[in-house]
Short mmCIF file of C-alpha atoms in Angstrom, two decimals:
data_model
loop_
_atom_site.label_atom_id
_atom_site.label_comp_id
_atom_site.label_asym_id
_atom_site.label_seq_id
_atom_site.Cartn_x
_atom_site.Cartn_y
_atom_site.Cartn_z
CA UNK A 1 20.76 -11.35 33.76
CA UNK A 2 22.56 -7.94 34.02
CA UNK A 3 22.16 -4.65 32.08
CA UNK A 4 25.19 -3.03 33.54
CA UNK A 5 27.08 -1.01 31.06
CA UNK A 6 30.69 -0.15 31.27
CA UNK A 7 30.82 3.63 31.66
CA UNK A 8 34.76 3.77 31.89
CA UNK A 9 37.34 1.36 33.16
CA UNK A 10 36.45 2.27 36.77
CA UNK A 11 32.72 2.36 36.77
CA UNK A 12 29.67 0.31 35.58
CA UNK A 13 26.15 1.55 35.69
CA UNK A 14 22.77 0.00 34.97
CA UNK A 15 20.79 1.19 32.08
CA UNK A 16 17.47 2.91 33.36
CA UNK A 17 14.55 4.34 31.34
CA UNK A 18 12.14 7.25 31.67
CA UNK A 19 8.60 7.10 30.74
CA UNK A 20 9.59 8.86 27.40
CA UNK A 21 11.67 5.83 26.52
CA UNK A 22 8.83 3.40 26.68
CA UNK A 23 5.55 3.03 24.62
CA UNK A 24 2.55 0.74 25.09
CA UNK A 25 1.70 -1.86 22.25
CA UNK A 26 -1.80 -2.79 21.07
CA UNK A 27 -2.89 -6.23 21.11
CA UNK A 28 -5.14 -8.54 19.15
CA UNK A 29 -8.07 -7.40 21.15
CA UNK A 30 -9.89 -3.97 21.64
CA UNK A 31 -12.74 -3.03 23.83
CA UNK A 32 -15.44 -0.41 24.18
CA UNK A 33 -14.16 2.38 26.29
CA UNK A 34 -17.45 2.28 28.31
CA UNK A 35 -16.59 -1.10 29.33
CA UNK A 36 -13.41 -0.28 30.81
CA UNK A 37 -13.08 0.17 34.63
CA UNK A 38 -10.44 2.59 36.23
CA UNK A 39 -11.63 2.00 39.73
CA UNK A 40 -9.05 1.87 42.26
CA UNK A 41 -9.19 0.65 45.96
CA UNK A 42 -6.53 1.12 48.73
CA UNK A 43 -7.34 -0.42 52.09
CA UNK A 44 -11.15 0.22 52.80
CA UNK A 45 -11.29 3.39 50.62
CA UNK A 46 -12.61 3.10 47.04
CA UNK A 47 -12.13 5.59 44.23
CA UNK A 48 -13.39 6.20 40.71
CA UNK A 49 -10.02 6.73 39.27
CA UNK A 50 -6.35 5.94 40.27
CA UNK A 51 -5.30 9.52 40.98
CA UNK A 52 -4.11 10.85 44.07
CA UNK A 53 -3.48 14.70 44.19
CA UNK A 54 0.18 15.58 45.14
CA UNK A 55 0.29 17.51 48.48
CA UNK A 56 1.40 20.72 46.73
CA UNK A 57 0.11 24.19 47.79
CA UNK A 58 0.01 25.21 44.03
CA UNK A 59 -2.28 22.25 43.40
CA UNK A 60 -4.26 21.55 46.62
CA UNK A 61 -6.21 23.48 48.97
CA UNK A 62 -9.02 22.40 51.25
CA UNK A 63 -11.48 23.24 48.48
CA UNK A 64 -9.56 21.49 45.72
CA UNK A 65 -9.08 18.27 47.98
CA UNK A 66 -12.70 18.40 48.34
CA UNK A 67 -13.30 18.71 44.62
CA UNK A 68 -10.87 15.80 43.98
CA UNK A 69 -12.77 13.72 46.19
CA UNK A 70 -16.11 14.44 44.64
CA UNK A 71 -14.71 13.74 41.30
CA UNK A 72 -13.70 10.40 42.53
CA UNK A 73 -10.04 10.82 43.38
CA UNK A 74 -8.00 11.50 46.63
CA UNK A 75 -6.84 15.02 47.45
CA UNK A 76 -4.04 15.19 49.68
CA UNK A 77 -3.45 18.47 51.73
CA UNK A 78 0.12 19.55 52.54
CA UNK A 79 0.01 19.98 56.23
CA UNK A 80 3.31 22.02 56.27
CA UNK A 81 2.17 24.39 53.62
CA UNK A 82 0.67 27.91 53.39
CA UNK A 83 -2.78 26.40 54.66
CA UNK A 84 -1.31 25.41 57.98
CA UNK A 85 0.78 28.50 58.41
CA UNK A 86 -1.68 31.33 57.66
CA UNK A 87 -5.17 31.72 58.77
CA UNK A 88 -5.83 33.29 55.48
CA UNK A 89 -3.29 32.11 52.92
CA UNK A 90 -4.95 33.76 49.75
CA UNK A 91 -2.90 36.92 49.97
CA UNK A 92 0.33 34.84 50.13
CA UNK A 93 -0.83 32.78 47.24
CA UNK A 94 -1.51 35.92 45.32
CA UNK A 95 1.88 37.32 46.12
CA UNK A 96 3.68 34.19 44.98
CA UNK A 97 1.68 34.18 41.78
CA UNK A 98 3.01 37.76 41.17
CA UNK A 99 6.70 37.18 41.97
CA UNK A 100 8.16 38.18 38.46
CA UNK A 101 7.51 36.46 35.13
CA UNK A 102 10.48 34.07 34.86
CA UNK A 103 11.52 30.87 36.33
CA UNK A 104 14.86 30.32 37.96
CA UNK A 105 14.62 33.63 39.99
CA UNK A 106 16.71 33.84 43.00
CA UNK A 107 14.66 36.92 44.30
CA UNK A 108 11.46 34.75 44.01
CA UNK A 109 13.14 31.93 45.93
CA UNK A 110 14.29 34.21 48.64
CA UNK A 111 10.73 35.57 49.00
CA UNK A 112 9.18 32.22 49.09
CA UNK A 113 11.68 31.05 51.71
CA UNK A 114 10.58 34.03 53.89
CA UNK A 115 6.90 33.23 53.34
CA UNK A 116 7.32 29.67 54.22
CA UNK A 117 9.14 30.74 57.39
CA UNK A 118 5.93 31.31 59.14
CA UNK A 119 5.40 28.68 61.78
CA UNK A 120 2.96 25.66 61.40
CA UNK A 121 -0.05 26.01 63.50
CA UNK A 122 -1.52 22.86 65.02
CA UNK A 123 -5.07 24.37 65.17
CA UNK A 124 -5.01 25.18 61.55
CA UNK A 125 -4.08 21.45 60.80
CA UNK A 126 -7.18 20.34 62.74
CA UNK A 127 -9.52 22.98 61.17
CA UNK A 128 -8.44 22.34 57.58
CA UNK A 129 -8.74 18.65 57.80
CA UNK A 130 -12.17 19.13 59.58
CA UNK A 131 -13.24 21.18 56.62
CA UNK A 132 -12.39 18.31 54.13
CA UNK A 133 -14.16 15.89 56.50
CA UNK A 134 -17.31 17.86 56.77
CA UNK A 135 -17.70 17.70 52.91
CA UNK A 136 -18.01 13.97 53.21
CA UNK A 137 -14.92 12.89 51.21
CA UNK A 138 -11.95 10.82 52.04
CA UNK A 139 -9.58 12.84 54.17
CA UNK A 140 -5.86 12.75 53.56
CA UNK A 141 -2.92 14.91 54.77
CA UNK A 142 0.79 14.75 54.29
CA UNK A 143 3.90 15.41 56.38
CA UNK A 144 7.48 15.00 55.80
CA UNK A 145 9.42 12.55 57.91
CA UNK A 146 11.03 15.45 59.62
CA UNK A 147 7.74 16.68 60.92
CA UNK A 148 5.80 13.51 61.43
CA UNK A 149 6.73 13.07 64.95
CA UNK A 150 5.92 16.55 65.89
CA UNK A 151 2.45 16.62 64.34
CA UNK A 152 1.12 13.23 63.72
CA UNK A 153 -1.00 13.27 67.00
CA UNK A 154 -2.68 16.41 65.86
CA UNK A 155 -3.30 14.75 62.47
CA UNK A 156 -4.83 11.56 63.93
CA UNK A 157 -6.98 13.46 66.28
CA UNK A 158 -8.49 15.56 63.39
CA UNK A 159 -9.73 12.32 61.90
CA UNK A 160 -7.46 11.72 58.94
CA UNK A 161 -8.52 8.54 56.93
CA UNK A 162 -5.09 8.15 54.87
CA UNK A 163 -1.90 9.51 56.32
CA UNK A 164 1.01 10.34 53.82
CA UNK A 165 4.58 10.54 54.69
CA UNK A 166 6.16 12.19 51.73
CA UNK A 167 9.69 13.51 50.94
CA UNK A 168 12.24 13.84 48.20
CA UNK A 169 13.36 10.21 49.37
CA UNK A 170 12.15 8.28 52.43
CA UNK A 171 13.99 5.35 53.68
CA UNK A 172 12.98 2.71 56.31
CA UNK A 173 16.44 3.06 57.93
CA UNK A 174 17.48 6.75 58.27
CA UNK A 175 20.91 7.08 60.33
CA UNK A 176 21.55 10.26 62.19
CA UNK A 177 23.98 11.20 65.04
CA UNK A 178 22.24 14.25 65.84
CA UNK A 179 18.58 13.40 66.35
CA UNK A 180 16.30 10.33 67.05
CA UNK A 181 15.04 9.24 63.71
CA UNK A 182 11.45 8.14 62.83
CA UNK A 183 11.10 4.47 63.24
CA UNK A 184 8.81 3.82 60.32
CA UNK A 185 7.91 0.30 61.30
CA UNK A 186 7.06 1.05 64.88
CA UNK A 187 5.38 4.28 63.89
CA UNK A 188 3.00 2.60 61.28
CA UNK A 189 2.33 -0.31 63.36
CA UNK A 190 1.01 1.76 66.08
CA UNK A 191 -1.39 3.87 63.76
CA UNK A 192 -5.11 2.86 63.16
CA UNK A 193 -5.07 4.30 59.51
CA UNK A 194 -3.38 3.36 56.25
CA UNK A 195 -0.16 4.96 55.58
CA UNK A 196 1.24 5.86 52.13
CA UNK A 197 5.05 6.39 52.41
CA UNK A 198 7.75 7.53 49.69
CA UNK A 199 9.48 8.36 47.65
CA UNK A 200 11.55 5.18 46.78
CA UNK A 201 13.43 4.91 43.73
CA UNK A 202 14.32 1.30 43.43
CA UNK A 203 13.72 -2.35 44.47
CA UNK A 204 15.55 -2.61 47.74
CA UNK A 205 14.39 0.76 49.43
CA UNK A 206 10.94 0.10 48.26
CA UNK A 207 10.95 -3.59 49.77
CA UNK A 208 12.10 -2.15 53.10
CA UNK A 209 9.28 0.43 53.24
CA UNK A 210 6.67 -2.45 52.40
CA UNK A 211 8.05 -4.23 55.28
CA UNK A 212 7.22 -1.34 57.68
CA UNK A 213 3.47 -1.95 57.04
CA UNK A 214 2.80 0.63 54.67
CA UNK A 215 -0.39 0.44 52.56
CA UNK A 216 1.22 2.11 49.60
CA UNK A 217 4.73 3.29 48.32
CA UNK A 218 5.37 6.38 46.37
CA UNK A 219 7.66 5.93 43.56
CA UNK A 220 9.86 8.59 42.27
CA UNK A 221 12.79 10.84 42.88
CA UNK A 222 13.61 14.32 41.32
CA UNK A 223 11.51 13.71 38.25
CA UNK A 224 8.74 16.40 38.69
CA UNK A 225 8.04 19.60 36.86
CA UNK A 226 9.27 21.80 39.39
CA UNK A 227 12.38 19.86 40.88
CA UNK A 228 15.95 20.79 40.27
CA UNK A 229 17.32 17.89 42.11
CA UNK A 230 19.41 16.44 39.34
CA UNK A 231 21.15 19.64 38.60
CA UNK A 232 21.50 20.37 42.44
CA UNK A 233 22.35 17.13 43.82
CA UNK A 234 23.11 14.97 40.73
CA UNK A 235 20.63 12.43 41.87
CA UNK A 236 17.87 11.03 39.46
CA UNK A 237 15.89 7.95 38.96
CA UNK A 238 14.20 7.58 35.57
CA UNK A 239 10.68 6.74 36.39
CA UNK A 240 9.75 3.70 34.10
CA UNK A 241 12.65 1.67 35.56
CA UNK A 242 11.76 2.79 39.03
CA UNK A 243 8.12 1.78 38.87
CA UNK A 244 9.16 -1.53 37.32
CA UNK A 245 11.73 -2.11 40.18
CA UNK A 246 9.05 -1.28 42.86
CA UNK A 247 6.55 -3.50 41.24
CA UNK A 248 9.10 -6.32 41.39
CA UNK A 249 9.51 -5.57 45.17
CA UNK A 250 5.71 -5.59 45.51
CA UNK A 251 5.57 -8.98 43.87
CA UNK A 252 8.41 -10.54 46.08
CA UNK A 253 6.83 -8.92 49.21
CA UNK A 254 3.66 -10.61 48.41
CA UNK A 255 5.45 -13.98 48.57
CA UNK A 256 7.46 -13.09 51.59
CA UNK A 257 4.36 -11.88 53.55
CA UNK A 258 2.04 -14.63 52.51
CA UNK A 259 -0.08 -12.49 50.12
CA UNK A 260 -0.04 -8.81 51.67
CA UNK A 261 -0.49 -6.34 48.85
CA UNK A 262 1.13 -2.97 48.93
CA UNK A 263 0.05 -0.40 46.32
CA UNK A 264 2.63 1.09 43.99
CA UNK A 265 1.85 4.98 43.38
CA UNK A 266 3.93 6.62 40.63
CA UNK A 267 4.83 10.23 41.88
CA UNK A 268 6.29 13.02 39.79
CA UNK A 269 7.00 13.68 35.99
CA UNK A 270 3.61 12.76 34.82
CA UNK A 271 2.29 15.95 33.20
CA UNK A 272 0.25 14.36 30.44
CA UNK A 273 -2.23 11.56 30.00
CA UNK A 274 0.29 9.49 28.18
CA UNK A 275 2.67 9.39 31.17
CA UNK A 276 -0.19 8.29 33.31
CA UNK A 277 -0.99 5.41 30.89
CA UNK A 278 2.60 4.25 30.68
CA UNK A 279 3.14 4.56 34.55
CA UNK A 280 0.34 2.04 35.02
CA UNK A 281 1.58 -0.07 32.24
CA UNK A 282 5.04 -0.47 33.95
CA UNK A 283 3.15 -1.59 37.08
CA UNK A 284 1.82 1.26 39.06
CA UNK A 285 -1.49 0.73 40.82
CA UNK A 286 -2.12 4.72 40.95
CA UNK A 287 -0.41 7.86 40.14
CA UNK A 288 0.32 10.99 42.19
CA UNK A 289 -0.21 14.06 40.17
CA UNK A 290 1.06 17.72 40.86
CA UNK A 291 1.47 19.80 37.75
CA UNK A 292 -1.23 18.12 35.75
CA UNK A 293 -3.88 19.24 38.53
CA UNK A 294 -2.15 22.68 39.05
CA UNK A 295 -3.24 23.39 35.48
CA UNK A 296 -6.93 23.49 36.63
CA UNK A 297 -8.84 26.66 37.01
CA UNK A 298 -9.51 25.95 40.73
CA UNK A 299 -5.82 25.37 41.59
CA UNK A 300 -4.33 27.84 44.12
CA UNK A 301 -1.24 28.37 42.19
CA UNK A 302 -3.05 30.52 39.60
CA UNK A 303 -1.08 28.68 36.82
CA UNK A 304 2.30 28.61 38.86
CA UNK A 305 3.38 25.46 40.19
CA UNK A 306 6.03 24.66 42.99
CA UNK A 307 6.81 22.00 45.50
CA UNK A 308 8.40 22.01 49.07
CA UNK A 309 11.95 21.74 47.51
CA UNK A 310 11.44 25.33 46.13
CA UNK A 311 11.65 26.94 49.47
CA UNK A 312 14.11 24.77 51.41
CA UNK A 313 15.79 27.11 53.73
CA UNK A 314 19.40 26.06 53.05
CA UNK A 315 19.37 24.25 49.84
CA UNK A 316 16.32 24.90 47.45
CA UNK A 317 16.11 22.31 44.82
CA UNK A 318 13.03 23.49 42.87
CA UNK A 319 11.62 26.18 40.99
CA UNK A 320 8.29 28.15 40.76
CA UNK A 321 7.29 27.23 37.27
CA UNK A 322 4.76 28.91 34.94
CA UNK A 323 2.70 26.04 33.59
CA UNK A 324 -0.72 27.94 32.74
CA UNK A 325 -4.23 26.93 33.00
CA UNK A 326 -6.17 24.50 30.63
CA UNK A 327 -9.69 24.35 32.21
CA UNK A 328 -11.90 23.50 35.25
CA UNK A 329 -10.66 20.50 37.25
CA UNK A 330 -13.55 18.36 36.12
CA UNK A 331 -12.39 18.92 32.56
CA UNK A 332 -8.88 18.25 33.44
CA UNK A 333 -9.68 14.82 34.76
CA UNK A 334 -12.92 13.75 32.95
CA UNK A 335 -13.05 15.83 30.01
CA UNK A 336 -14.39 16.62 27.48
CA UNK A 337 -11.03 17.97 26.22
CA UNK A 338 -10.23 20.69 24.01
CA UNK A 339 -6.50 20.28 24.05
CA UNK A 340 -4.41 17.99 21.75
CA UNK A 341 -1.45 17.64 24.13
CA UNK A 342 -2.81 15.39 26.90
CA UNK A 343 -3.28 17.98 29.40
CA UNK A 344 -7.17 17.38 29.88
CA UNK A 345 -9.46 14.42 30.13
CA UNK A 346 -6.70 12.56 31.67
CA UNK A 347 -8.95 9.65 32.74
CA UNK A 348 -10.53 9.48 29.46
CA UNK A 349 -7.25 8.93 27.87
CA UNK A 350 -6.51 6.31 30.24
CA UNK A 351 -9.67 4.38 29.56
CA UNK A 352 -9.10 4.80 25.77
CA UNK A 353 -5.53 3.53 25.90
CA UNK A 354 -6.84 0.54 28.05
CA UNK A 355 -9.63 -0.04 25.50
CA UNK A 356 -7.40 0.23 22.49
CA UNK A 357 -5.06 -2.43 23.98
CA UNK A 358 -7.81 -4.87 25.09
CA UNK A 359 -7.86 -4.55 28.76
CA UNK A 360 -10.83 -3.97 31.12
CA UNK A 361 -9.47 -3.10 34.54
CA UNK A 362 -6.22 -1.55 35.89
CA UNK A 363 -4.61 -4.87 37.20
CA UNK A 364 -5.23 -6.38 33.75
CA UNK A 365 -3.55 -3.36 32.12
CA UNK A 366 -0.33 -3.83 34.20
CA UNK A 367 0.42 -6.89 32.01
CA UNK A 368 0.31 -4.87 28.79
CA UNK A 369 3.25 -5.29 26.27
CA UNK A 370 5.50 -2.40 26.20
CA UNK A 371 8.53 -1.58 23.99
CA UNK A 372 11.55 0.69 24.08
CA UNK A 373 10.60 3.60 21.92
CA UNK A 374 12.76 6.62 22.81
CA UNK A 375 10.92 9.86 21.94
CA UNK A 376 12.74 12.38 19.96
CA UNK A 377 11.32 15.90 20.06
CA UNK A 378 10.87 17.66 16.63
CA UNK A 379 10.28 21.00 18.12
#
């Protein structure tokens, strides 16, 4: 069966769907929300919620990564961010928060490029990860593929539990005439810790990443609140279809590998609790959140949110976005909520959605019925 549509006589394209295009359908059974489990496990590490905090300086510091761990999630520190470039990054964060009131500011982008031009210091990677480890929570740090070979030994020596290789897009086969690319399969095979890698935006690239031995694959491309990749590069992958495609790759890889399960983690474009619900309904095991957590009072961005694309030295493809603050991190994740727009009590909303549709755990909920129901704003 094909869903290709003729765009013009010389080009056909497959119809793809965003999370806004789909909706979850109630079934004949409902449950008590207190009977619903949202526990999640990857490799030997167990969590009370299927939430991974995105390695973004506006959302994660060592302190907020520790807070995430204590609240039952996984905080991932950006090991190429301000916390590994500056001994005291707080004045830098203050300056970024004060860079004018509007989005899409060339002056703000230029200043961020200058601030992120400071070199990454290996000893700061070690000390930041040690701070998280001393708190007794699961330790996770992220590097881009370009920096992995340079710093991974430092990261492993610091005692990281889960290693994340995250980029706008990550492939198992990167071709370059100018440098020796990272051999993901060889690299992951030689590590003693589980690796989460991505993003991947479709069936084939995800299947190849799974074959490298990754414990989890991040799904998403250019869909986050801060990215301008679609405008700058013309590249975008609607998340609902991307998750379903990668979930299909997970199923086929299980057959191919004799039962090895690779976790699918939706990454980007999930700013409200309903998006989390639909991501898991489409087949995700967990979600990686950025803007949703950057709204917490403890977030380093102070109501502003940005990603690594925002300060790329040659072609920035992201903005510093004012998203505001909704409450403490605990309230954002576990409630109680005082907001009607899905920006707080994210896990409570997930549990209620699962209960309303009659499912008791996350794996069951991946089988929930969904329909195409494009959302039309009335604003």
